[in-house]
Structures are given as C-alpha cells and as structure tokens.
PDB file of C-alpha atoms in Angstrom:
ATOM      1  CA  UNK A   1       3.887  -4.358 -20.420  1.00 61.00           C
ATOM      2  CA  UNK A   2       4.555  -4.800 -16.948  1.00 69.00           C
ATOM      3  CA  UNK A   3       4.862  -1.775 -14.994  1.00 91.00           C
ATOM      4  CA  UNK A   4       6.362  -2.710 -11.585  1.00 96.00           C
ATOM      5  CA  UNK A   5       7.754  -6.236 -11.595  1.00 96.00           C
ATOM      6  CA  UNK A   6       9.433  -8.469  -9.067  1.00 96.00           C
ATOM      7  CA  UNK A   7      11.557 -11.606  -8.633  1.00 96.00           C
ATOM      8  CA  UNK A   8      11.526 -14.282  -7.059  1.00 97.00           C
ATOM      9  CA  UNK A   9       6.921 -14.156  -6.331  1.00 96.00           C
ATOM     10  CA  UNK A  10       7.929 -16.529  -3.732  1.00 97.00           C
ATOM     11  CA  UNK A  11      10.800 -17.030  -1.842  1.00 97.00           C
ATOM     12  CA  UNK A  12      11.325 -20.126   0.489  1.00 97.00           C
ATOM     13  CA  UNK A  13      14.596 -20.360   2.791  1.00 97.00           C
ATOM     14  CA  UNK A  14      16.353 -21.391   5.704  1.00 97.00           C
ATOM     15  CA  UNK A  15      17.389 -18.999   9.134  1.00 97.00           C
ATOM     16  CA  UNK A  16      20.438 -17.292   8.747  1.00 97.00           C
ATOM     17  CA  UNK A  17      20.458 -17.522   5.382  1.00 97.00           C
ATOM     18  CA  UNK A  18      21.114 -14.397   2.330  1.00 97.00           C
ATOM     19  CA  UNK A  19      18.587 -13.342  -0.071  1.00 97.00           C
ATOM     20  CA  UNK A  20      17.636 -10.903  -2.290  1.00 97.00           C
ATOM     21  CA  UNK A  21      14.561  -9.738  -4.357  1.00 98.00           C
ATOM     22  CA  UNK A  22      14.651  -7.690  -7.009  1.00 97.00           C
ATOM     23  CA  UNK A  23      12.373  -4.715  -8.311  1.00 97.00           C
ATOM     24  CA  UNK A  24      12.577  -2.823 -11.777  1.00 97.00           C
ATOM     25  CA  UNK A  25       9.695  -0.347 -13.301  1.00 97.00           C
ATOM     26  CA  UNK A  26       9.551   0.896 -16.924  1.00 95.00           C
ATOM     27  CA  UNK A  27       6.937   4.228 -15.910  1.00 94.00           C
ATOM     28  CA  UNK A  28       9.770   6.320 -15.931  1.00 93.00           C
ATOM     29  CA  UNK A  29       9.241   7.182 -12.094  1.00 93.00           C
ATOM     30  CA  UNK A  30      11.833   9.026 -10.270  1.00 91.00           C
ATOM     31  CA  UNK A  31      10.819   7.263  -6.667  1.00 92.00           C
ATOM     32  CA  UNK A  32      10.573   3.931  -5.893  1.00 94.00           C
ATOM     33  CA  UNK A  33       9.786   1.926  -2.401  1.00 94.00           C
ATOM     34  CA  UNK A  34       9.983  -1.198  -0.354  1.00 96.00           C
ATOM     35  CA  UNK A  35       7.216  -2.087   1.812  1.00 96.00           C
ATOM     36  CA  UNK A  36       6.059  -4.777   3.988  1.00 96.00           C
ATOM     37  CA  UNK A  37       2.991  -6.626   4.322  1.00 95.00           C
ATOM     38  CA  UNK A  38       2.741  -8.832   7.459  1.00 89.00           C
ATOM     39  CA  UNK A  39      -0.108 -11.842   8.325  1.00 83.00           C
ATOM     40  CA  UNK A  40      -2.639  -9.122   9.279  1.00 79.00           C
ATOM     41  CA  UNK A  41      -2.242  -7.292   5.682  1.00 81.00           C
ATOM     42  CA  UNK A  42      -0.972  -3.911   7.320  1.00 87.00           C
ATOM     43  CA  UNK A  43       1.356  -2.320   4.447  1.00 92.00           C
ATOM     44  CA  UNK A  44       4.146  -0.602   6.509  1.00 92.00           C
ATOM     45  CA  UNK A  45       7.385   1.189   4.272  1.00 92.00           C
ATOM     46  CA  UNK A  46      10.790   0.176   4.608  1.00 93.00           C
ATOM     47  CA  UNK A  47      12.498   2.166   2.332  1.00 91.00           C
ATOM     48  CA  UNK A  48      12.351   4.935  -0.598  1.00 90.00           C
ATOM     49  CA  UNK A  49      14.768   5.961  -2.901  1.00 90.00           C
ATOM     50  CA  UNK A  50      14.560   9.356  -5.295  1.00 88.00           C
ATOM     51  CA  UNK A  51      16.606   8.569  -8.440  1.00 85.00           C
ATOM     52  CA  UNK A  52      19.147   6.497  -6.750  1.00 83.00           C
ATOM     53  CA  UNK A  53      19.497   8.323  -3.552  1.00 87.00           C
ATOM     54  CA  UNK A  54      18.243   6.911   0.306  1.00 88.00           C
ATOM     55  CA  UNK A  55      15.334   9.377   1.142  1.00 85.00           C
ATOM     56  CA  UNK A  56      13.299   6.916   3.515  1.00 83.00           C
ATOM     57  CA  UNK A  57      14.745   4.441   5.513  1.00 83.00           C
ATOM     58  CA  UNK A  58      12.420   3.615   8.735  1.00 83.00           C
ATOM     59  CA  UNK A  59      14.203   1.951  11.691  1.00 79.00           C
ATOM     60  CA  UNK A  60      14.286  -1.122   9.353  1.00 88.00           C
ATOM     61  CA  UNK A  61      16.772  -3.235  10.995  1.00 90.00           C
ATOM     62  CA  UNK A  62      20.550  -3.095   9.110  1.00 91.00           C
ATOM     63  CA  UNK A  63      19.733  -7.061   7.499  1.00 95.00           C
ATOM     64  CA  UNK A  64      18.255  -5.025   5.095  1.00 95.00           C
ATOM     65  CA  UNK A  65      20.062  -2.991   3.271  1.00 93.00           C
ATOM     66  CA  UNK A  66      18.359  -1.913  -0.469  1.00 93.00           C
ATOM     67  CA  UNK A  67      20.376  -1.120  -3.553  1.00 93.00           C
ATOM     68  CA  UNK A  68      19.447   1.098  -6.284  1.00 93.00           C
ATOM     69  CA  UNK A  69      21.830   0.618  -9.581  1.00 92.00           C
ATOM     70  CA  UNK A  70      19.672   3.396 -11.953  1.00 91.00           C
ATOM     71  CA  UNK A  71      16.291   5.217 -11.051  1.00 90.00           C
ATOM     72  CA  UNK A  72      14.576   1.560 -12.337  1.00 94.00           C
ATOM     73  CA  UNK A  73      15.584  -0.764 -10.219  1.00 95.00           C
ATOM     74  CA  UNK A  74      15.629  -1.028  -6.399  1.00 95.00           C
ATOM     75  CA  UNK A  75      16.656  -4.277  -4.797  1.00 96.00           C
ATOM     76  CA  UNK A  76      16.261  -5.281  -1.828  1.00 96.00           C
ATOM     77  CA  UNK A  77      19.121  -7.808   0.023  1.00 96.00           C
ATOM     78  CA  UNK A  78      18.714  -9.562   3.440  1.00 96.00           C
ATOM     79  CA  UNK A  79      21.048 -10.677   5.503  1.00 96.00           C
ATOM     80  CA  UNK A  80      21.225 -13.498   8.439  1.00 97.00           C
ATOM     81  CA  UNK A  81      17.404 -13.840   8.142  1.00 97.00           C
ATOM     82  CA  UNK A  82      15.238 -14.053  10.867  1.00 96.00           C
ATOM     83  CA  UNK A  83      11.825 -15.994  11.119  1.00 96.00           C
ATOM     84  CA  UNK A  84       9.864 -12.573  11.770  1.00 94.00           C
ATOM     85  CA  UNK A  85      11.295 -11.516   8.133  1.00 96.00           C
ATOM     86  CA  UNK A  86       8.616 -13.890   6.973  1.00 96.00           C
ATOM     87  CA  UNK A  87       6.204 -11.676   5.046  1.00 96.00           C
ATOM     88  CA  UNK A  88       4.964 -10.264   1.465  1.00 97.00           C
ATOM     89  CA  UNK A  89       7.649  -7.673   0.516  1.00 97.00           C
ATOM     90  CA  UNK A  90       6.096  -5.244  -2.345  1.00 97.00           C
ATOM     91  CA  UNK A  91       8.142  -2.981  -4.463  1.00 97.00           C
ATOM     92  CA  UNK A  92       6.244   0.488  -5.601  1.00 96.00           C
ATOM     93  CA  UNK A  93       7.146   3.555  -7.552  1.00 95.00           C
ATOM     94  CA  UNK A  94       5.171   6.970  -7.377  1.00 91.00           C
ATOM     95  CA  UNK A  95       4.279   9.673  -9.873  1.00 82.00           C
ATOM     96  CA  UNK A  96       1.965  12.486  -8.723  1.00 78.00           C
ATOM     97  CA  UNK A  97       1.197  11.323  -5.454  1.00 82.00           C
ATOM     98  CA  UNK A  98      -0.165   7.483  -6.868  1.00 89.00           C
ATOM     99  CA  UNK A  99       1.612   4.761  -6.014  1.00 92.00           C
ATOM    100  CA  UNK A 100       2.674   2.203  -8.409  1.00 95.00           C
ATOM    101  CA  UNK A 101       2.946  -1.786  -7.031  1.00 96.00           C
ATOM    102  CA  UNK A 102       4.682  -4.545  -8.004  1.00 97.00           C
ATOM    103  CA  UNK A 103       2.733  -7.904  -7.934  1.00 96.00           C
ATOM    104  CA  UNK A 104       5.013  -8.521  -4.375  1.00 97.00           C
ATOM    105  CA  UNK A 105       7.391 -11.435  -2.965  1.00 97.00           C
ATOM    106  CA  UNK A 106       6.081 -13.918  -0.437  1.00 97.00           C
ATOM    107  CA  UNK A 107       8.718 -14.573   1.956  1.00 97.00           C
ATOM    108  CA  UNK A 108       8.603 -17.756   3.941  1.00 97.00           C
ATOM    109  CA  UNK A 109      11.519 -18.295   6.444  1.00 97.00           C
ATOM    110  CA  UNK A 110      12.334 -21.721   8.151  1.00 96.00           C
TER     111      UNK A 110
ATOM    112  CA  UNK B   1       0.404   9.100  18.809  1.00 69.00           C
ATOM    113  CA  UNK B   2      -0.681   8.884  15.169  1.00 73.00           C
ATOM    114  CA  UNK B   3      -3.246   6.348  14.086  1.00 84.00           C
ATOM    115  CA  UNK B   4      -5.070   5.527  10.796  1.00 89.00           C
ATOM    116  CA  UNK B   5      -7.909   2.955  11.654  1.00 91.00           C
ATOM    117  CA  UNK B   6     -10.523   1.490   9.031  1.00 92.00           C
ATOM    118  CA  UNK B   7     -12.448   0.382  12.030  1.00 75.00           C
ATOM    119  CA  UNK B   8     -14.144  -2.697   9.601  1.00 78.00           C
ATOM    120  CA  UNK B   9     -11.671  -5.461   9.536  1.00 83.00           C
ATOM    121  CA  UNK B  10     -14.411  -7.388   7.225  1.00 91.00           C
ATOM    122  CA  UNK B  11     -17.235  -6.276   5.250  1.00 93.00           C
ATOM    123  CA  UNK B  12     -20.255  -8.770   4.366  1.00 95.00           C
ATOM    124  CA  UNK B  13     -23.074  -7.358   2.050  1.00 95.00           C
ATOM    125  CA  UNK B  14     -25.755  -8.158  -0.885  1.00 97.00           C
ATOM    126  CA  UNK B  15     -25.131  -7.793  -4.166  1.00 97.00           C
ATOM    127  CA  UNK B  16     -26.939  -4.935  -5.745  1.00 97.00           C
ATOM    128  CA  UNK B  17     -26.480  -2.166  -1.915  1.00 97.00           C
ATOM    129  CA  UNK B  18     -23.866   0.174  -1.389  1.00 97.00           C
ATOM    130  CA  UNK B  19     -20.674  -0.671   0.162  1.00 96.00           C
ATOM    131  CA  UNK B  20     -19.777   2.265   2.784  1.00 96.00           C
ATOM    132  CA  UNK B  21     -16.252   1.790   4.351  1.00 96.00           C
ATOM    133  CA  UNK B  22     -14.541   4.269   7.190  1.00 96.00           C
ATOM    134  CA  UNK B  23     -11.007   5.373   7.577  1.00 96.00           C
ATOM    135  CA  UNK B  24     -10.207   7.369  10.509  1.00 95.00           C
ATOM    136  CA  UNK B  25      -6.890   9.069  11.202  1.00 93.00           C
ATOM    137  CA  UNK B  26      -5.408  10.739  14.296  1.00 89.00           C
ATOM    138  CA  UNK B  27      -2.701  13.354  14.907  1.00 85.00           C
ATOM    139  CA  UNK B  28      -2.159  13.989  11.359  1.00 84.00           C
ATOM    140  CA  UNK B  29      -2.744  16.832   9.022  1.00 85.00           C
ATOM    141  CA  UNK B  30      -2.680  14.950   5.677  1.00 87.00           C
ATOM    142  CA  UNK B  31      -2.847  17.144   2.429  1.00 87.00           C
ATOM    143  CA  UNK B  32      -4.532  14.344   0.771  1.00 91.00           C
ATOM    144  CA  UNK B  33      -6.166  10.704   1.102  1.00 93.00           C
ATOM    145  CA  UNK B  34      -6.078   8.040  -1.021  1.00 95.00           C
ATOM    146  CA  UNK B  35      -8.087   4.484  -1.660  1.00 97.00           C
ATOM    147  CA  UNK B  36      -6.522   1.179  -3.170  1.00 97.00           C
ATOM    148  CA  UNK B  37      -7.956  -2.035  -3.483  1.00 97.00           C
ATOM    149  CA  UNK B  38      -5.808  -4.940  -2.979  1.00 96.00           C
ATOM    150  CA  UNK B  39      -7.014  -8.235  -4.287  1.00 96.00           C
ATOM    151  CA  UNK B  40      -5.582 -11.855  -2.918  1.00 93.00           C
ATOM    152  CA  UNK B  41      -1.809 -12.653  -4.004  1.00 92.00           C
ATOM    153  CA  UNK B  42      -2.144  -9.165  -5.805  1.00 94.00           C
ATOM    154  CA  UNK B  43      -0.195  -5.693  -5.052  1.00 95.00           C
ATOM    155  CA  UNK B  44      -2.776  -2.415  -3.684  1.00 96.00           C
ATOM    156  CA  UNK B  45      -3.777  -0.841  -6.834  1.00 96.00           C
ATOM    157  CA  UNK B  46      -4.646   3.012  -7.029  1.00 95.00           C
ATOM    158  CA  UNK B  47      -8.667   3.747  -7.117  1.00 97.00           C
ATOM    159  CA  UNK B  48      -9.053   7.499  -5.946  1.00 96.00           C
ATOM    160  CA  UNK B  49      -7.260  10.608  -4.617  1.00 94.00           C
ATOM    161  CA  UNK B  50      -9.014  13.173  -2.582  1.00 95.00           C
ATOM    162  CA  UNK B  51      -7.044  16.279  -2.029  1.00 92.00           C
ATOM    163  CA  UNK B  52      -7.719  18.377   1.526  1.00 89.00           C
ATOM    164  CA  UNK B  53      -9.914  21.195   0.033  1.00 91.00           C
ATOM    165  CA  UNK B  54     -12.296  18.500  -1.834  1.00 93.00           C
ATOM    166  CA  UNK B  55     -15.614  17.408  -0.268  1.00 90.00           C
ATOM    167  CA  UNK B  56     -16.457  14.488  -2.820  1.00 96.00           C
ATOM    168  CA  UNK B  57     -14.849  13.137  -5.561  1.00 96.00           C
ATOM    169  CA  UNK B  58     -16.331  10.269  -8.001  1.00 96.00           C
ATOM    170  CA  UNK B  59     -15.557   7.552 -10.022  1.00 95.00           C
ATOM    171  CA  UNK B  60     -18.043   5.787 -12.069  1.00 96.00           C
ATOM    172  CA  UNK B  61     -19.465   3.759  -9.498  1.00 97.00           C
ATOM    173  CA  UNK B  62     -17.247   4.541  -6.450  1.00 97.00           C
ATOM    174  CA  UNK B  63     -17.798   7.898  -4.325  1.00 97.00           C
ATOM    175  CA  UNK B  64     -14.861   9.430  -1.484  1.00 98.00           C
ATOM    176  CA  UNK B  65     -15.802  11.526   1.075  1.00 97.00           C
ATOM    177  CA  UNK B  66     -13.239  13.535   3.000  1.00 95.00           C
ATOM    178  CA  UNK B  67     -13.975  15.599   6.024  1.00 93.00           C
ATOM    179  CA  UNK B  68     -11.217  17.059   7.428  1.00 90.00           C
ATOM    180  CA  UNK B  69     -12.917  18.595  10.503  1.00 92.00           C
ATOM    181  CA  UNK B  70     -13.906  14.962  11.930  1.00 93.00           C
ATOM    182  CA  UNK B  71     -10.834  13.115  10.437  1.00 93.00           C
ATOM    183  CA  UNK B  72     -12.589  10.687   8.333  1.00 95.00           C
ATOM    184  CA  UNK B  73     -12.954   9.730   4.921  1.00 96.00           C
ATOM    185  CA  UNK B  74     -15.866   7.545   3.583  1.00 97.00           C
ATOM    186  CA  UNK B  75     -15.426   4.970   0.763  1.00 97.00           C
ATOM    187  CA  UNK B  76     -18.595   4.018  -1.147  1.00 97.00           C
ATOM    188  CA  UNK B  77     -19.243   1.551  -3.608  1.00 97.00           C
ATOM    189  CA  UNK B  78     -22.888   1.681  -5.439  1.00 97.00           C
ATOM    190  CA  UNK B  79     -24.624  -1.090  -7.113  1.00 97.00           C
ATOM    191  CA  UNK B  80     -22.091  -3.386  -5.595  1.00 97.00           C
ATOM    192  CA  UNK B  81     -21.271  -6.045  -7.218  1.00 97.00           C
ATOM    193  CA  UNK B  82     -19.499  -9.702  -6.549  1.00 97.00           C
ATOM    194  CA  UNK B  83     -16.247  -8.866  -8.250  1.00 97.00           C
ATOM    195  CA  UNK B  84     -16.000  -5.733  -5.847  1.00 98.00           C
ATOM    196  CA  UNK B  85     -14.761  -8.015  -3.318  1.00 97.00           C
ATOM    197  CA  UNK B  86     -11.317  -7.213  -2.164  1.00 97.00           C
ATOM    198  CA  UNK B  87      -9.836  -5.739   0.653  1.00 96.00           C
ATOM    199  CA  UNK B  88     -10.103  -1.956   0.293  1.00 97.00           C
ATOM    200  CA  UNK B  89      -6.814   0.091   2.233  1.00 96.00           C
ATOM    201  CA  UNK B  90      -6.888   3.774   3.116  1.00 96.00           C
ATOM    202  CA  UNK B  91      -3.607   5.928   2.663  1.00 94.00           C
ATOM    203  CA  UNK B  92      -2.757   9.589   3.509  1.00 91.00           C
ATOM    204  CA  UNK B  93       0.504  11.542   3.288  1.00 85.00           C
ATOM    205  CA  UNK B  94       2.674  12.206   6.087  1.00 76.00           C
ATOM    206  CA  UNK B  95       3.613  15.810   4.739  1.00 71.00           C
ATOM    207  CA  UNK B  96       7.329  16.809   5.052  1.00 70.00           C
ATOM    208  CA  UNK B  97       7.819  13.239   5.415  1.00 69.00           C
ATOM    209  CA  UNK B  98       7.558  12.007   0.977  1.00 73.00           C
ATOM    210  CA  UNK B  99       5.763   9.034   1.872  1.00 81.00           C
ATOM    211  CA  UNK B 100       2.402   7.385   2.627  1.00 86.00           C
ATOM    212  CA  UNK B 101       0.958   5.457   5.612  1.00 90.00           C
ATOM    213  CA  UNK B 102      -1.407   2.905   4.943  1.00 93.00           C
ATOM    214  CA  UNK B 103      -4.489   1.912   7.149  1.00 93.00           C
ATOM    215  CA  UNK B 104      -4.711  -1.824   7.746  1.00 90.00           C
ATOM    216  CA  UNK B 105      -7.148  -2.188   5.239  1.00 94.00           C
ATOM    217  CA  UNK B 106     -11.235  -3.584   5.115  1.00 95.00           C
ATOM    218  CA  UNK B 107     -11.492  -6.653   3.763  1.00 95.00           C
ATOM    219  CA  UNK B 108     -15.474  -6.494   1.724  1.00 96.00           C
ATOM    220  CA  UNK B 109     -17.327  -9.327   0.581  1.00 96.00           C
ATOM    221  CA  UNK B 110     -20.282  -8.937  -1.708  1.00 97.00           C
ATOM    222  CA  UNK B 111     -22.806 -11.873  -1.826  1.00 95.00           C
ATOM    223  CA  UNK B 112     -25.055 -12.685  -4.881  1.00 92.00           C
TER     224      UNK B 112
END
C-alpha cells in the first residue's frame, strides 16, 4: 500500500564511485521530484519531471542525471561521487498542490 | 534575495499548551502556503494548505494563519501533546516556477 517508495533506505559507498536510487509511486500522479535533505534538515529540489518530461532541474551539478522510464518511476543516478553528495535524498510526487514523499535514501559517502 | 525563515530552529514546551510556530518569507508572492511535519528517519508528510485569500484554516487540533500583508504564516498546535513532537517545515509556491521551497523547518518538543 505504499504510496511513494524508495530503494536502497541507505546507501553506503566509496568516492568516485556510481550509484543509483530508485523511486516508483502507485497515486497515479503525473509529477514527481528529487530533493535533498542536508545535516541541517533544509529540503532543497533537485529535479521534477511531468509525465516523463525534465520540467525542473536546479543547477544540480551534471553527476546527477535522473531518469524517468513511465510517469511512476523517477530514478535518480550519480556519477563520480563526491563526499558533499552525502545526504538524505527523498523522492515526492504531487497532486493538487500536496506533495507526496517517499520514506527517503540516506546517503553516506567515504 | 528570497528567503523563507521559521526563525525557531527548536521548540521546547508542556504537554497540555499550544504550540505556536512562525514562518516568514521574503521577496515572494506565493499563491499558497503549506505545513508538513517530518518525523526522524521519516519523509515531510502533508498537514495543511492555506491558499492566499484565506485568513485561517483548521484541522482538528491544528490552526494556520496566513497574513499576506506581513509575510507570515502561524502554525498552532492546541492541547499539545507528546507525540506532536516532530520537526514542523513551512512550504510556499514559487508561482510560474511548478515547484515548492521549503523553510528549514522547527524542530518542537512537547514534554509530559
């Protein structure tokens, strides 16, 4: 019954490594969101997508690079990635102006 | 430059008063404003929307102000409780922009 889920909840890894998280909802939304979460809990968006297509993408550096395959899922991949990428990554979708989290990723970089 | 600010970082009060948090905003003309409460390990979770033209708006226990002429919206929790602690985030919409900006959030603690 979960409405907004993600995988991995927490992902450990070396510098310079790949990774990617994954996102799906089952509301039926249209929109759907990355944000970040850094140490002092300030939610800042990375990206949106509106049924598959880029709408939002907010000077996030090019490491990231999302990937939506149908309106349900949007996954996020990271490339090379940096200590600073250390953070909880949540995925959200939005009907009606609410917005929709997923439980979120803790990212720990080495 | 635009700013939201919830100018509480923490929160600290009895059981049984009323829990009034502040969200400020700067250089924005939001057409609504939002409250979530996010609870540890836990994504935000939708508690109210307050739309530009509305004064007050309620929720059984929980009350949102939103004055648009000083830029602030008031969160209030009555008869507070301990499982009200959480950290409580303010959000408005950046309009033309499809997309919310979230204050950094009061984190409130309710003692027995």
């Amino acid at each position: 019954d979960t409405a907004v889920s993600q995988t991995p909840k927490y992902l450990v890894t070396q510098m310079g490594n790949d990774k990617s998280i994954k996102c799906e909802q089952n509301l039926g939304h249209d929109t759907m969101y990355w944000y970040k979460q850094d140490s002092k809990k300030f939610l800042k968006i990375m990206f949106s997508y509106n049924n598959k297509e880029l709408i939002i993408n907010e000077t996030v550096p090019n490491r990231f690079s999302p990937k939506s395959p149908d309106k349900a899922h949007l996954n996020l991949h990271i490339n090379s990635l940096e200590l600073g990428d250390s953070a909880v990554y949540f995925c959200a979708s939005t009907s009606q102006d609410t917005q929709y989290f997923g439980p979120g990723t803790r990212l720990t970089v080495l | 430059s635009q700013k939201i600010e919830q100018n509480s970082e923490a929160l600290n009060i009895q059981e049984g008063k009323t829990a009034t948090l502040t969200c400020n905003y700067t250089n924005y003309s939001p057409a609504y404003l939002q409250w979530y409460r996010q609870d540890p390990g836990r994504g935000p979770v939708f508690l109210l929307l307050i739309r530009e033209n509305e004064k007050e708006k309620r929720k059984e226990r929980l009350k949102v102000t939103f004055d648009t002429t000083l830029k602030q919206s008031l969160f209030h929790i009555t008869a507070s409780q301990p499982a009200d602690s959480a950290t409580y985030l303010c959000a408005l919409d950046e309009v033309g922009a499809s997309k919310i900006i979230f204050g950094s959030g009061t984190r409130l603690s309710i003692r027995p």
